[in-house]
Amino acid sequence: MAALRSNALRNILRLTQLQHQTYYSFSSSRNYSNAVITGSEVVIGRKCATLFKIPDSPLPHGSTKVLHSTMGAEVSVFLHEARPVTTQVKPSPQVRQMGAAQVAMVSPGIIYEPYGPRPPISFLRRWFTRDGWRRTKEDMILELKNAYAIAKLRKTGYSKKAFYNEAFEIYKEINKLVADGDKSLLRKSVTENMFSGLKNEIKQREAVWKKVYWELIEPAVKIRTLRARLIGVDRNNLNKVFIQLTLEFLTKQKFEAYDSTGTVVAGDKNKEVLVRDIWVFEKSLFHPGAYWRLCGRLSSSS
């Protein structure tokens, strides 16, 4: 009898612990809809189609280290699902050497959930198959994440029209600085990782072309927002976030490249070319005086 009572008490204790763990996983998953990070990690590089592409070059202009988050957080704040909110990411040695206050001042160093076009799906498949229902749920989650990020941004005085004007000026300035090879002024318009990639692009290009002529025809043909995401940097303070907005630019440009003798080797400055670029802009929502910077460029070939 004593043995039976002991086993019964042990089972009750295990059940109580299991219920406590289940409740904790559900309650902690509702805290925040986007990822919280503690470091950064370079995953892969992608190529972007731009006017500055160098033929047969191992690093064409437009390529950049597109950084992917290793976190798989969902918008559980809307769906009330028990999902892990954070994943530890090992910081780089450079970041570990800096103080905690300084680390928060720099870019997170990733593009969280980089934009990619969704494959088309028919009406019948979407609403009358399990795969279609799953796809509909995924699409809803993506849109909820966009809406949540934009809603938080609006609390800081965000205006779509004003942001598009500012983003277009940054787009024009960065392209001009890259064409001129001006690294000193380029630094303040881009994040740390982006600046490193652009320096390498300029170096590779100057080894092939001595000089580049670039001109942007204003206004832009079209600018639109493709994605909005939040990245937290402090698990104990959910207001310490960076926001990333992915924009598509459709513009007309003129381009011409010269060798060391001044001979035209690529492009034609008398012809306008329609160019599509996808850029990711980033801004801190908790630093006074924070401003938008370019943190990545995505492939526009899709």
Coordinates of C-alpha atoms in Angstrom, one line a residue:
M1 CA 0.0 0.0 0.0
A2 CA 2.8 2.4 0.9
A3 CA 4.4 1.7 -2.5
L4 CA 1.1 2.4 -4.3
R5 CA 0.6 5.7 -2.4
S6 CA 4.2 6.7 -3.3
N7 CA 3.7 6.0 -7.0
A8 CA 0.4 8.0 -6.9
L9 CA 2.0 11.0 -5.3
R10 CA 4.9 10.9 -7.8
N11 CA 2.4 10.8 -10.8
I12 CA 0.5 13.8 -9.4
L13 CA 3.7 15.7 -8.9
R14 CA 4.7 15.0 -12.6
L15 CA 1.3 16.1 -13.8
T16 CA 1.5 19.4 -11.9
Q17 CA 5.0 20.1 -13.3
L18 CA 3.8 19.3 -16.9
Q19 CA 0.8 21.7 -16.5
H20 CA 3.1 24.5 -15.2
Q21 CA 5.5 24.1 -18.2
T22 CA 2.6 24.0 -20.7
Y23 CA 1.1 27.2 -19.2
Y24 CA 4.5 28.9 -19.3
S25 CA 5.1 28.1 -23.0
F26 CA 1.7 29.5 -24.0
S27 CA 2.0 32.7 -21.9
S28 CA 5.5 33.5 -22.9
S29 CA 4.7 33.0 -26.6
R30 CA 2.2 35.9 -26.5
N31 CA 4.7 38.5 -25.5
Y32 CA 5.8 39.7 -29.0
S33 CA 5.1 39.0 -32.6
N34 CA 8.6 39.4 -34.0
A35 CA 12.0 38.0 -33.2
V36 CA 14.3 39.2 -30.4
I37 CA 18.0 38.8 -31.1
T38 CA 21.2 38.9 -29.1
G39 CA 23.7 38.9 -32.0
S40 CA 24.1 38.5 -35.7
E41 CA 25.2 35.9 -38.2
V42 CA 26.1 36.1 -41.9
V43 CA 24.4 33.3 -43.8
I44 CA 24.5 33.7 -47.5
G45 CA 25.1 36.3 -50.3
R46 CA 22.8 37.1 -53.2
K47 CA 23.2 39.0 -56.4
C48 CA 21.1 42.0 -57.4
A49 CA 20.6 43.2 -60.9
T50 CA 21.7 46.8 -61.3
L51 CA 23.3 48.9 -64.0
F52 CA 26.8 48.5 -62.4
K53 CA 27.1 44.8 -63.0
I54 CA 30.7 43.9 -64.1
P55 CA 30.9 41.2 -66.8
D56 CA 32.9 38.1 -65.7
S57 CA 33.5 39.6 -62.3
P58 CA 33.4 37.4 -59.2
L59 CA 31.7 40.2 -57.3
P60 CA 29.4 42.3 -59.6
H61 CA 28.0 45.5 -58.4
G62 CA 24.7 44.9 -56.7
S63 CA 25.8 41.8 -54.9
T64 CA 25.6 42.1 -51.2
K65 CA 25.7 40.0 -48.1
V66 CA 22.0 39.4 -47.6
L67 CA 21.7 38.3 -44.0
H68 CA 19.0 36.0 -42.9
S69 CA 17.7 35.6 -39.4
T70 CA 18.2 32.2 -37.9
M71 CA 15.0 32.7 -35.9
G72 CA 11.7 31.1 -36.8
A73 CA 9.3 33.2 -34.8
E74 CA 5.6 33.5 -35.9
V75 CA 3.0 36.0 -35.1
S76 CA 1.8 34.0 -32.1
V77 CA 0.5 37.2 -30.5
F78 CA -2.4 37.0 -33.1
L79 CA -2.8 33.3 -33.3
H80 CA -2.2 32.4 -29.6
E81 CA 0.0 29.4 -30.6
A82 CA 2.7 28.0 -28.3
R83 CA 5.8 28.9 -30.3
P84 CA 9.3 29.9 -29.1
V85 CA 9.7 33.6 -29.3
T86 CA 13.5 33.8 -29.3
T87 CA 16.5 31.9 -30.5
Q88 CA 20.0 32.7 -29.1
V89 CA 22.4 33.9 -31.8
K90 CA 26.1 33.9 -31.0
P91 CA 27.4 37.5 -31.3
S92 CA 30.5 38.2 -33.4
P93 CA 33.8 38.8 -31.6
Q94 CA 33.6 42.5 -32.5
V95 CA 30.2 42.8 -30.9
R96 CA 31.3 40.9 -27.8
Q97 CA 34.1 43.4 -27.2
M98 CA 31.7 46.3 -27.1
G99 CA 29.6 47.2 -24.1
A100 CA 26.0 46.4 -23.9
A101 CA 25.0 50.0 -24.3
Q102 CA 27.1 50.3 -27.5
V103 CA 25.8 47.1 -29.0
A104 CA 22.3 48.5 -29.0
M105 CA 23.4 51.4 -31.0
V106 CA 24.5 49.4 -34.1
S107 CA 22.4 47.7 -36.6
P108 CA 21.3 44.1 -35.7
G109 CA 23.2 43.0 -38.8
I110 CA 20.5 40.9 -40.4
I111 CA 17.6 41.1 -42.8
Y112 CA 14.7 39.4 -40.9
E113 CA 12.6 37.3 -43.2
P114 CA 13.9 38.7 -46.6
Y115 CA 11.1 39.4 -49.1
G116 CA 10.4 36.9 -51.9
P117 CA 7.5 36.7 -54.3
R118 CA 4.9 34.1 -53.4
P119 CA 4.1 31.6 -56.2
P120 CA 0.6 32.0 -57.7
I121 CA -2.1 29.7 -56.5
S122 CA -5.5 29.1 -58.1
F123 CA -8.8 29.9 -56.4
L124 CA -10.0 26.3 -56.3
R125 CA -6.8 25.0 -54.9
R126 CA -6.6 27.8 -52.3
W127 CA -10.1 27.2 -50.9
F128 CA -10.7 23.5 -51.5
T129 CA -7.4 21.7 -50.7
R130 CA -5.4 21.3 -47.5
D131 CA -2.3 22.8 -49.2
G132 CA -4.4 25.8 -50.2
W133 CA -5.7 26.3 -46.6
R134 CA -2.1 26.1 -45.3
R135 CA -1.0 28.6 -47.9
T136 CA -3.9 31.0 -46.9
K137 CA -2.9 30.8 -43.3
E138 CA 0.8 31.6 -44.2
D139 CA -0.3 34.5 -46.3
M140 CA -2.4 35.8 -43.4
I141 CA 0.5 35.5 -41.0
L142 CA 2.7 37.5 -43.4
E143 CA 0.1 40.3 -43.7
L144 CA -0.4 40.4 -39.9
K145 CA 3.3 40.9 -39.4
N146 CA 3.3 43.7 -41.9
A147 CA 0.3 45.4 -40.2
Y148 CA 1.8 45.0 -36.7
A149 CA 5.1 46.6 -37.8
I150 CA 3.5 49.5 -39.6
A151 CA 1.1 50.1 -36.7
K152 CA 4.1 50.4 -34.3
L153 CA 5.9 52.6 -36.7
R154 CA 2.9 55.0 -37.0
K155 CA 3.2 55.7 -33.3
T156 CA 6.5 57.4 -34.0
G157 CA 4.9 59.8 -36.5
Y158 CA 5.4 57.7 -39.7
S159 CA 4.0 59.1 -42.9
K160 CA 4.1 56.9 -46.0
K161 CA 4.5 59.9 -48.4
A162 CA 7.2 61.5 -46.4
F163 CA 9.1 58.2 -46.0
Y164 CA 8.9 57.5 -49.8
N165 CA 10.4 60.9 -50.5
E166 CA 13.2 60.3 -48.0
A167 CA 13.8 56.7 -49.2
F168 CA 14.0 58.0 -52.8
E169 CA 16.6 60.6 -51.8
I170 CA 18.7 57.9 -50.1
Y171 CA 18.4 55.7 -53.1
K172 CA 19.6 58.4 -55.4
E173 CA 22.4 59.5 -53.0
I174 CA 23.8 56.0 -52.5
N175 CA 23.8 55.1 -56.2
K176 CA 25.6 58.4 -56.9
L177 CA 28.2 57.8 -54.2
V178 CA 28.8 54.2 -55.4
A179 CA 29.2 55.4 -59.0
D180 CA 31.7 58.1 -57.8
G181 CA 33.5 55.6 -55.5
D182 CA 33.0 58.0 -52.5
K183 CA 33.4 55.7 -49.5
S184 CA 33.6 58.4 -46.8
L185 CA 30.1 59.9 -47.4
L186 CA 28.7 56.4 -48.1
R187 CA 29.4 55.2 -44.5
K188 CA 26.6 57.3 -42.8
S189 CA 23.9 56.2 -45.3
V190 CA 24.2 52.5 -44.8
T191 CA 24.6 50.0 -42.0
E192 CA 27.9 48.5 -40.9
N193 CA 27.6 45.2 -42.8
M194 CA 26.2 47.0 -45.9
F195 CA 29.2 49.4 -45.9
S196 CA 31.6 46.6 -45.9
G197 CA 29.9 45.0 -48.9
L198 CA 29.8 48.2 -50.9
K199 CA 33.5 48.9 -50.3
N200 CA 34.3 45.5 -51.8
E201 CA 32.0 46.2 -54.8
I202 CA 33.6 49.6 -55.5
K203 CA 37.1 48.0 -55.3
Q204 CA 36.1 45.2 -57.7
R205 CA 34.5 47.6 -60.1
E206 CA 37.4 50.1 -60.2
A207 CA 39.7 47.2 -61.1
V208 CA 37.7 46.8 -64.3
W209 CA 36.3 50.3 -65.0
K210 CA 38.2 53.5 -64.4
K211 CA 35.2 55.7 -64.3
V212 CA 31.4 55.4 -64.3
Y213 CA 28.7 57.8 -65.5
W214 CA 25.3 57.4 -63.7
E215 CA 22.2 59.5 -63.9
L216 CA 18.7 59.0 -62.4
I217 CA 15.7 60.2 -64.3
E218 CA 13.2 61.8 -61.8
P219 CA 10.6 61.1 -60.6
A220 CA 10.6 57.4 -60.0
V221 CA 8.2 55.4 -62.1
K222 CA 6.9 53.5 -59.0
I223 CA 7.8 53.0 -55.3
R224 CA 5.9 50.5 -53.2
T225 CA 6.3 48.7 -49.8
L226 CA 6.8 44.9 -50.1
R227 CA 7.4 44.0 -46.4
A228 CA 7.7 45.4 -42.9
R229 CA 9.4 43.7 -40.0
L230 CA 10.4 44.4 -36.4
I231 CA 13.6 43.1 -34.8
G232 CA 13.9 43.3 -31.0
V233 CA 17.3 43.6 -29.3
D234 CA 16.3 43.4 -25.6
R235 CA 14.3 40.5 -24.2
N236 CA 13.4 42.5 -21.1
N237 CA 12.3 45.6 -23.0
L238 CA 10.0 45.0 -26.0
N239 CA 10.1 48.7 -27.0
K240 CA 13.8 48.4 -28.0
V241 CA 13.2 47.4 -31.6
F242 CA 14.5 48.1 -35.1
I243 CA 12.1 48.3 -38.0
Q244 CA 13.0 47.2 -41.5
L245 CA 10.9 48.3 -44.6
T246 CA 11.5 46.6 -47.9
L247 CA 10.8 48.9 -50.9
E248 CA 10.6 48.2 -54.6
F249 CA 12.0 51.0 -56.8
L250 CA 11.1 51.1 -60.5
T251 CA 13.2 53.9 -62.1
K252 CA 14.7 55.1 -65.3
Q253 CA 18.5 55.5 -65.3
K254 CA 21.4 56.2 -67.6
F255 CA 24.7 54.5 -67.4
E256 CA 28.1 54.4 -69.1
A257 CA 31.5 52.9 -68.1
Y258 CA 35.0 53.9 -69.2
D259 CA 38.4 52.3 -69.1
S260 CA 41.7 54.0 -68.2
T261 CA 42.0 55.6 -71.6
G262 CA 38.5 57.1 -71.5
T263 CA 37.0 54.7 -74.0
V264 CA 33.4 53.6 -73.5
V265 CA 33.4 49.9 -72.6
A266 CA 29.8 49.4 -71.3
G267 CA 26.4 51.2 -71.4
D268 CA 25.2 54.3 -73.3
K269 CA 24.5 57.5 -71.4
N270 CA 22.1 58.6 -74.2
K271 CA 19.7 55.7 -73.5
E272 CA 17.3 55.4 -70.6
V273 CA 17.1 52.0 -69.0
L274 CA 14.2 50.8 -66.8
V275 CA 15.7 49.4 -63.6
R276 CA 13.9 47.5 -60.8
D277 CA 15.6 47.4 -57.4
I278 CA 14.5 46.0 -54.0
W279 CA 16.1 47.7 -51.1
V280 CA 15.7 47.2 -47.3
F281 CA 15.8 50.2 -45.1
E282 CA 16.3 50.1 -41.4
K283 CA 15.7 52.5 -38.5
S284 CA 15.9 52.3 -34.7
L285 CA 12.6 53.1 -32.9
F286 CA 14.2 53.7 -29.5
H287 CA 17.3 55.9 -30.2
P288 CA 16.7 59.7 -30.2
G289 CA 17.7 61.2 -33.6
A290 CA 17.7 57.8 -35.4
Y291 CA 17.4 57.9 -39.2
W292 CA 16.8 55.5 -42.0
R293 CA 19.7 53.6 -43.5
L294 CA 20.1 51.0 -46.2
C295 CA 20.8 47.6 -44.6
G296 CA 20.5 45.3 -47.7
R297 CA 19.5 44.8 -51.3
L298 CA 17.6 41.8 -52.5
S299 CA 17.5 40.1 -55.8
S300 CA 15.1 41.7 -58.3
S301 CA 15.3 39.0 -60.9
S302 CA 12.2 37.1 -59.8

